[in-house]
PDB file of C-alpha atoms in Angstrom:
ATOM      1  CA  MET R  29      35.222  -0.567 131.198  1.00 70.00           C
ATOM      2  CA  SER R  30      31.983   1.027 132.396  1.00 90.00           C
ATOM      3  CA  TRP R  31      30.966   0.741 136.033  1.00 91.00           C
ATOM      4  CA  PRO R  32      27.917  -1.468 135.307  1.00 92.00           C
ATOM      5  CA  LEU R  33      30.050  -3.951 133.387  1.00 95.00           C
ATOM      6  CA  ALA R  34      32.704  -3.974 136.122  1.00 96.00           C
ATOM      7  CA  ALA R  35      30.036  -4.423 138.815  1.00 96.00           C
ATOM      8  CA  PHE R  36      28.444  -7.234 136.812  1.00 97.00           C
ATOM      9  CA  ALA R  37      31.779  -9.048 136.453  1.00 97.00           C
ATOM     10  CA  PHE R  38      32.500  -8.568 140.166  1.00 96.00           C
ATOM     11  CA  PHE R  39      29.119 -10.004 141.200  1.00 96.00           C
ATOM     12  CA  VAL R  40      29.346 -12.940 138.762  1.00 97.00           C
ATOM     13  CA  ALA R  41      32.800 -13.784 140.109  1.00 97.00           C
ATOM     14  CA  GLY R  42      31.619 -13.547 143.716  1.00 96.00           C
ATOM     15  CA  ILE R  43      28.506 -15.638 143.119  1.00 96.00           C
ATOM     16  CA  SER R  44      30.496 -18.233 141.196  1.00 96.00           C
ATOM     17  CA  VAL R  45      33.116 -18.547 143.928  1.00 95.00           C
ATOM     18  CA  GLY R  46      30.446 -18.757 146.613  1.00 92.00           C
ATOM     19  CA  CYS R  47      28.427 -21.372 144.775  1.00 93.00           C
ATOM     20  CA  LEU R  48      31.420 -23.470 143.727  1.00 94.00           C
ATOM     21  CA  THR R  49      33.172 -23.579 147.100  1.00 91.00           C
ATOM     22  CA  PRO R  50      32.547 -26.752 149.125  1.00 89.00           C
ATOM     23  CA  ALA R  51      29.746 -26.040 151.613  1.00 83.00           C
ATOM     24  CA  ARG R  52      31.827 -27.080 154.629  1.00 87.00           C
ATOM     25  CA  LEU R  53      34.199 -24.164 153.938  1.00 86.00           C
ATOM     26  CA  LEU R  54      31.455 -21.521 153.963  1.00 83.00           C
ATOM     27  CA  PRO R  55      29.530 -19.963 156.853  1.00 84.00           C
ATOM     28  CA  ARG R  56      25.964 -21.154 157.289  1.00 84.00           C
ATOM     29  CA  LEU R  57      23.578 -18.915 155.357  1.00 76.00           C
ATOM     30  CA  PRO R  58      20.350 -17.766 157.008  1.00 83.00           C
ATOM     31  CA  ASN R  59      18.188 -18.457 153.933  1.00 90.00           C
ATOM     32  CA  ASP R  60      19.885 -20.001 150.922  1.00 90.00           C
ATOM     33  CA  LYS R  61      16.956 -19.487 148.544  1.00 95.00           C
ATOM     34  CA  LEU R  62      16.656 -15.820 149.497  1.00 96.00           C
ATOM     35  CA  MET R  63      20.374 -15.403 148.795  1.00 95.00           C
ATOM     36  CA  HIS R  64      19.937 -16.980 145.339  1.00 96.00           C
ATOM     37  CA  PHE R  65      16.933 -14.745 144.632  1.00 98.00           C
ATOM     38  CA  LEU R  66      18.751 -11.565 145.692  1.00 97.00           C
ATOM     39  CA  ALA R  67      21.962 -12.461 143.849  1.00 97.00           C
ATOM     40  CA  TYR R  68      20.204 -12.906 140.509  1.00 98.00           C
ATOM     41  CA  LEU R  69      17.947  -9.924 141.143  1.00 97.00           C
ATOM     42  CA  VAL R  70      21.053  -7.743 141.584  1.00 97.00           C
ATOM     43  CA  LEU R  71      22.720  -9.233 138.491  1.00 97.00           C
ATOM     44  CA  SER R  72      19.549  -8.604 136.473  1.00 96.00           C
ATOM     45  CA  LEU R  73      19.290  -5.058 137.783  1.00 94.00           C
ATOM     46  CA  ILE R  74      22.890  -4.374 136.752  1.00 95.00           C
ATOM     47  CA  ALA R  75      22.117  -5.900 133.337  1.00 95.00           C
ATOM     48  CA  THR R  76      19.406  -3.252 132.842  1.00 92.00           C
ATOM     49  CA  ARG R  77      22.184  -0.641 133.090  1.00 91.00           C
ATOM     50  CA  ILE R  78      24.329  -2.480 130.544  1.00 93.00           C
ATOM     51  CA  ALA R  79      21.639  -3.249 127.978  1.00 91.00           C
ATOM     52  CA  SER R  80      20.835  -0.558 125.457  1.00 88.00           C
ATOM     53  CA  SER R  81      17.463  -2.039 124.481  1.00 89.00           C
ATOM     54  CA  LEU R  82      14.789  -4.320 125.835  1.00 88.00           C
ATOM     55  CA  ASN R  83      15.807  -7.093 123.430  1.00 91.00           C
ATOM     56  CA  GLU R  84      19.412  -6.830 124.588  1.00 93.00           C
ATOM     57  CA  PHE R  85      18.299  -7.042 128.221  1.00 93.00           C
ATOM     58  CA  LEU R  86      16.282 -10.159 127.456  1.00 93.00           C
ATOM     59  CA  CYS R  87      19.453 -11.736 126.028  1.00 96.00           C
ATOM     60  CA  TRP R  88      21.259 -10.853 129.270  1.00 96.00           C
ATOM     61  CA  ALA R  89      18.372 -12.359 131.278  1.00 96.00           C
ATOM     62  CA  ILE R  90      18.511 -15.609 129.288  1.00 97.00           C
ATOM     63  CA  GLY R  91      22.277 -15.685 129.777  1.00 98.00           C
ATOM     64  CA  LEU R  92      21.828 -15.252 133.541  1.00 98.00           C
ATOM     65  CA  PHE R  93      19.349 -18.111 133.620  1.00 98.00           C
ATOM     66  CA  CYS R  94      21.845 -20.304 131.752  1.00 98.00           C
ATOM     67  CA  LEU R  95      24.629 -19.238 134.134  1.00 98.00           C
ATOM     68  CA  GLY R  96      22.517 -20.276 137.121  1.00 98.00           C
ATOM     69  CA  VAL R  97      21.752 -23.690 135.630  1.00 98.00           C
ATOM     70  CA  PHE R  98      25.413 -24.183 134.676  1.00 98.00           C
ATOM     71  CA  ILE R  99      26.627 -23.348 138.181  1.00 97.00           C
ATOM     72  CA  GLU R 100      24.086 -25.771 139.650  1.00 97.00           C
ATOM     73  CA  PHE R 101      25.280 -28.441 137.200  1.00 97.00           C
ATOM     74  CA  LEU R 102      28.892 -27.889 138.286  1.00 97.00           C
ATOM     75  CA  GLN R 103      27.909 -28.305 141.927  1.00 96.00           C
ATOM     76  CA  ASP R 104      27.202 -31.989 141.299  1.00 92.00           C
ATOM     77  CA  PHE R 105      30.960 -32.465 140.917  1.00 94.00           C
ATOM     78  CA  LEU R 106      31.861 -30.820 144.234  1.00 92.00           C
ATOM     79  CA  PRO R 107      31.944 -32.299 147.718  1.00 86.00           C
ATOM     80  CA  ASP R 108      29.016 -31.231 149.910  1.00 87.00           C
ATOM     81  CA  ARG R 109      27.160 -29.760 146.918  1.00 91.00           C
ATOM     82  CA  LYS R 110      24.435 -30.951 144.569  1.00 93.00           C
ATOM     83  CA  PHE R 111      22.203 -29.665 141.799  1.00 96.00           C
ATOM     84  CA  CYS R 112      19.056 -28.083 143.270  1.00 96.00           C
ATOM     85  CA  TRP R 113      16.017 -27.151 141.207  1.00 97.00           C
ATOM     86  CA  LYS R 114      14.837 -24.892 144.034  1.00 97.00           C
ATOM     87  CA  ASP R 115      18.030 -22.840 143.651  1.00 97.00           C
ATOM     88  CA  VAL R 116      17.349 -22.568 139.908  1.00 98.00           C
ATOM     89  CA  GLY R 117      13.799 -21.464 140.746  1.00 98.00           C
ATOM     90  CA  ALA R 118      15.032 -18.812 143.179  1.00 98.00           C
ATOM     91  CA  ASN R 119      17.556 -17.546 140.607  1.00 98.00           C
ATOM     92  CA  THR R 120      14.835 -17.427 137.965  1.00 98.00           C
ATOM     93  CA  ALA R 121      12.445 -15.566 140.266  1.00 98.00           C
ATOM     94  CA  GLY R 122      15.035 -12.818 140.769  1.00 98.00           C
ATOM     95  CA  ILE R 123      15.584 -12.551 137.018  1.00 97.00           C
ATOM     96  CA  VAL R 124      11.858 -12.556 136.227  1.00 96.00           C
ATOM     97  CA  LEU R 125      11.052  -9.887 138.814  1.00 96.00           C
ATOM     98  CA  ILE R 126      13.489  -7.477 137.192  1.00 95.00           C
ATOM     99  CA  ALA R 127      12.399  -8.578 133.700  1.00 92.00           C
ATOM    100  CA  LEU R 128       8.840  -7.553 134.545  1.00 90.00           C
ATOM    101  CA  PHE R 129      10.067  -4.010 135.211  1.00 85.00           C
ATOM    102  CA  SER R 130      12.789  -4.031 132.550  1.00 80.00           C
ATOM    103  CA  PRO R 131      10.887  -1.980 129.955  1.00 77.00           C
ATOM    104  CA  HIS R 132      10.986   0.907 132.435  1.00 73.00           C
ATOM    105  CA  LEU R 133      14.454   0.192 133.821  1.00 71.00           C
ATOM    106  CA  VAL R 134      16.237  -0.226 130.473  1.00 69.00           C
ATOM    107  CA  LEU R 135      14.712   2.874 128.942  1.00 61.00           C
ATOM    108  CA  ILE R 136      15.252   5.130 131.975  1.00 58.00           C
ATOM    109  CA  ARG R 137      18.866   6.288 131.993  1.00 55.00           C
TER     110      ARG R 137
END
């Protein structure tokens, strides 16, 4: 397994565990929306290292968006958690920021 793929899996697992753990069991975060933005920015940045073309990266970006919505959906079934459109927006902003630079990032290896 390549390092970008291993890093991507590690970050997805960490984000999933963090987002799907009841809030009362986690430390208070300084800025939840910033954390969402940075998490999906990092995932998108790693995806630029995995993708071999711009079209492939865009598929990864769409998949990340879907992952974020799915995790938010699952939060409705957890104590102390709920679906939040602002979290989806922060996730999407991180993805979009990298997507704007992706033509340069995907092609530079």
